[in-house]
Amino acid sequence: MRLNLKTLAMLLAVLLPGAVWAAAFTASLDRDTLTLGERATLSLAFEGGLPGNVSLPQVTGLHMEQVGNSSQNTFDFSGHGTTVTTYLIAVAPQQTGEFTIPAINAEINGQKFSSRPLKLIVGKAIAPSAAAVNSGDQLAFLKLVLPKAKIYVGEPMVAYLELYVRDDVQPNGNFQMTSSPTDGFNAGKITEQRNQRRVQIGNHVYTIIPLALPLSAVKTGSLALGPFTATISVLQGSHEGDPFAQLGSRSPFFHGEQKQVTLATEALNIESLPLPQQNQPANFSGAVGQFDLAASAGPTTVTVGDPITVRVQVSGRGALDAVTLPAQDAWKNFKTYPPTTKLETTDQFGFQGTKTYEQIISPLNNDVQELPALTFSFFNPEDGQYHTLTQPAVPLTVKAAGTSPMPQIAATKTSNEEKPAQDILPIKENLGTLVANKMPLVAQPAFYAAQAVPVLAFLAAFVWRKRTDNLANNPRLRRQRAVAALIASGKDDLKKYAAANQPDEFFATLFRLLQEQLGERLDCPASAITEDVVDGHARLRNAPAALRIALHEQFQLCNQTRYAPVRGSSELNSVAAQFEKLLGELQNLKS
Amino acid sequence: MKPWLSFVLALVCAGNILAADVSADFVAANKLYAEGKFTEASAAYAAILKTGAQSRALLFNAGNAAFKAGHLGQAVAAYRQAELLSPRDAELWANLAFVRNQVQGATLRESRWQNWGTMLTLNEGAILTTAFFWALFVLLAVRQLRPALTPKLHSVTRLLAALTLFSGTVLALQAANRFNAAIAVVTSVETIARSGPFDEAQSVFTARDGAELKILDRHADWVQVADSAGKIGWFSQKQVAVLPGA
């Protein structure tokens, strides 16, 4: 019986979709306290219908983003069914503090609802104490390791973030750095290293996953590095009986409870020392590290103006990116062109490798006998000393013959090469043309309107061509137009002859016009048209009787003119008027 | 004198007076530069630019003065603006490359097609495309008016159609880059990129004076940027010069 009632209620729910169930809206957070770097989930649950006009509030310091939604049908004990739609919003704090997510307004089936405000406290991630670490209670923790506490400004160094993961948990592949404060340093990308190792801490064995952070100080003084914070998702459970765990590798059979762990390191201070001023070579250009120098030049027998390629290789360990070839003052007898550079690194951090410069120079006169010695100075942070490397002068044979064209290598924009080592080019003396700061052409509607002109010209030509072709292929149309032109000029002639009282010319013209017009209408030669055609041609036989009578009259008038006395101008004008009327009727006659 | 003529004369005179003022200020700024007063010269050039006057030489000199005064970012910004007016100026390339070479840390590098596509200014590209387009349609119209010429004009028409299509495509890419893309040049000695558009947000990375970064988004007085290594962060617009895409 109970089952039957429920079935009935379900049937009613299906049959009465318009039935009004109670609507509701609630907003809730899965947690109200978290540390910076973690995320909370805000659930917006809409019961009794789909929501409309929901907008997320803007809270300074909180980033909210919808990450999914779900829908669930539920039935209560009385059999009433309702649908609960839940929107899931990820809330990512971007600073510490106490936040209030204000009331959220929503509309369900025309009813307006408002949630209650929610509080969220965001604390700072704190590195675990030494005692907590040594106890072996931490599932995972992060440690910042520095190779040394004092470095010179510009000296490259690799710091390590060591991620310790306890043996009874397995990383779930969701490690994410949430804060990497490296103010005062030029820091590279944090990369995972392969040389993992295991260590016993307390009663547990931890796997250490090293993460390398290449960096170099860009300013002097005491610089704080860190605290670095991160989050990692781990699975916690037992490895008992798991063959993969015995081998120390990740197990595909491991299924445990998923936990999110917030990680934080201590902040460490590094003393960044300035490069000593004492004994600094004049040509020192900021290279810090340990380097070797190699150079070659060729060809060594040239004429004045010929190009000589000088190839300089600086190899070693240091901030190779920042290494520049110093200006060679001894090259004043050469015209120099901007060098090209190529950097080849042999380690993953870009600290070890070779930087190659290729520079084109050309002797300015034939007094040049050698390419002067090339010098390069650097600061070695290991011994705290400046070192100057020198490549010996290269003997040259320079002939005074005509100049050769120089290779076009100067300052091509597409190259990433290093540019002139000396200085920037001087300022311009002339102001030049002042340019109004107006919109570019492509942003002006007139530009697009102007493009219509040639298109319209083409269309006009196209239409003209079509009409011309049409006329050329249609002799009737052509004749129609020719007759129309003839009639137009003939009418003027008639008026002229009438005014001059010249009946012979008048009637001759009238007769000819009648022939032309009838010939065109009846599609037969004009010379074949006589009065007989009025009654003889099938098309005219079907024409209105008045038209035929008028045609007869006109033909007879033309014939009578040979015998009748001279007529006056008024009579001729009257005939011309009748003719014009007749023409109108003839032109309406279907051809 | 007729009122409209007076108005035109007044406009012409006002323009000349403005140009004369700018020219005098320009000479004065050049003098400061020549005397080695680079900071003052940089301020003088900036004051002229603030009036809305622009010329290649003015921006070039402003870049030089900013560089000599130790402001790499301002120099890069001035050179890049000059590049929009005069994209084929070898001296400008040389100075821009020289200054870029002094910039430390990661910075945005233009792709090969961007470099190639900006060999013409946007207006030059527009005029060139218009010329090809007009010539193409005039030729098509001539073919309609004089059909006998059609066989002779066939290859020229095809060439013009190809040129129109090509230059139109380049122009479209160039315009899209100009209007949709933007570059931020760091003008502070060291600028911290934040994870959000507010001062209290966590620092993500640090960019040095002169670094060029691609703008991804804007929010109020903040710009979201990505550096060449793909790191993303927010800068206050006070710390950067925002320039249109190349």
Tab-separated table of C-alpha atoms in Angstrom, chain B residues 35-121:
chain	number	residue	atom	x	y	z
B	35	GLU	CA	75.445	69.260	-22.088
B	36	GLY	CA	75.115	65.836	-20.501
B	37	LYS	CA	71.988	66.777	-18.521
B	38	PHE	CA	70.206	63.614	-19.529
B	39	THR	CA	67.537	63.582	-16.831
B	40	GLU	CA	66.550	67.158	-17.657
B	41	ALA	CA	66.655	66.396	-21.380
B	42	SER	CA	64.457	63.349	-20.848
B	43	ALA	CA	61.933	65.460	-18.926
B	44	ALA	CA	62.020	68.116	-21.665
B	45	TYR	CA	61.322	65.573	-24.409
B	46	ALA	CA	58.557	64.054	-22.293
B	47	ALA	CA	56.988	67.503	-21.860
B	48	ILE	CA	56.905	67.992	-25.646
B	49	LEU	CA	55.359	64.564	-26.140
B	50	LYS	CA	52.749	65.409	-23.524
B	51	THR	CA	51.470	68.215	-25.790
B	52	GLY	CA	50.490	65.555	-28.325
B	53	ALA	CA	53.269	66.415	-30.783
B	54	GLN	CA	55.011	63.358	-32.212
B	55	SER	CA	57.809	62.832	-34.644
B	56	ARG	CA	60.306	60.098	-35.256
B	57	ALA	CA	63.226	62.319	-34.209
B	58	LEU	CA	61.430	63.449	-31.064
B	59	LEU	CA	60.721	59.894	-29.919
B	60	PHE	CA	64.209	58.755	-30.942
B	61	ASN	CA	65.840	61.517	-28.901
B	62	ALA	CA	63.454	60.876	-25.989
B	63	GLY	CA	64.594	57.247	-26.042
B	64	ASN	CA	68.250	58.276	-26.110
B	65	ALA	CA	67.811	60.688	-23.200
B	66	ALA	CA	65.876	58.150	-21.141
B	67	PHE	CA	68.579	55.544	-21.748
B	68	LYS	CA	71.365	57.930	-20.812
B	69	ALA	CA	69.407	58.889	-17.688
B	70	GLY	CA	69.311	55.216	-16.733
B	71	HIS	CA	65.650	54.549	-17.535
B	72	LEU	CA	65.811	51.537	-19.808
B	73	GLY	CA	62.063	50.960	-19.836
B	74	GLN	CA	61.246	54.500	-20.861
B	75	ALA	CA	63.882	54.266	-23.581
B	76	VAL	CA	62.464	51.006	-24.935
B	77	ALA	CA	58.941	52.476	-24.856
B	78	ALA	CA	60.025	55.614	-26.745
B	79	TYR	CA	61.935	53.615	-29.370
B	80	ARG	CA	59.013	51.256	-29.875
B	81	GLN	CA	56.666	54.207	-30.395
B	82	ALA	CA	59.131	55.688	-32.870
B	83	GLU	CA	59.217	52.320	-34.604
B	84	LEU	CA	55.482	52.574	-35.249
B	85	LEU	CA	56.112	55.820	-37.145
B	86	SER	CA	59.266	54.707	-38.902
B	87	PRO	CA	59.593	50.933	-38.965
B	88	ARG	CA	62.542	50.776	-41.365
B	89	ASP	CA	64.889	53.127	-39.534
B	90	ALA	CA	68.175	51.260	-39.089
B	91	GLU	CA	69.441	53.742	-36.489
B	92	LEU	CA	66.330	53.161	-34.450
B	93	TRP	CA	66.793	49.379	-34.634
B	94	ALA	CA	70.386	49.737	-33.574
B	95	ASN	CA	69.555	51.822	-30.500
B	96	LEU	CA	66.575	49.679	-29.555
B	97	ALA	CA	68.698	46.550	-29.853
B	98	PHE	CA	71.466	48.161	-27.826
B	99	VAL	CA	69.095	49.113	-25.005
B	100	ARG	CA	67.364	45.734	-25.070
B	101	ASN	CA	70.746	44.154	-24.665
B	102	GLN	CA	71.186	45.987	-21.361
B	103	VAL	CA	67.868	44.733	-19.994
B	104	GLN	CA	68.278	41.934	-17.473
B	105	GLY	CA	65.940	39.019	-17.008
B	106	ALA	CA	63.313	37.527	-19.227
B	107	THR	CA	61.793	39.759	-21.858
B	108	LEU	CA	59.448	39.265	-24.770
B	109	ARG	CA	61.004	38.746	-28.178
B	110	GLU	CA	59.037	39.430	-31.319
B	111	SER	CA	58.446	36.491	-33.582
B	112	ARG	CA	59.898	36.439	-37.065
B	113	TRP	CA	56.552	37.134	-38.758
B	114	GLN	CA	55.928	40.057	-36.403
B	115	ASN	CA	59.271	41.569	-37.337
B	116	TRP	CA	58.581	40.954	-40.987
B	117	GLY	CA	55.003	42.198	-40.809
B	118	THR	CA	56.013	45.481	-39.237
B	119	MET	CA	58.373	46.508	-42.010
B	120	LEU	CA	55.573	48.839	-43.099
B	121	THR	CA	53.495	51.118	-40.906
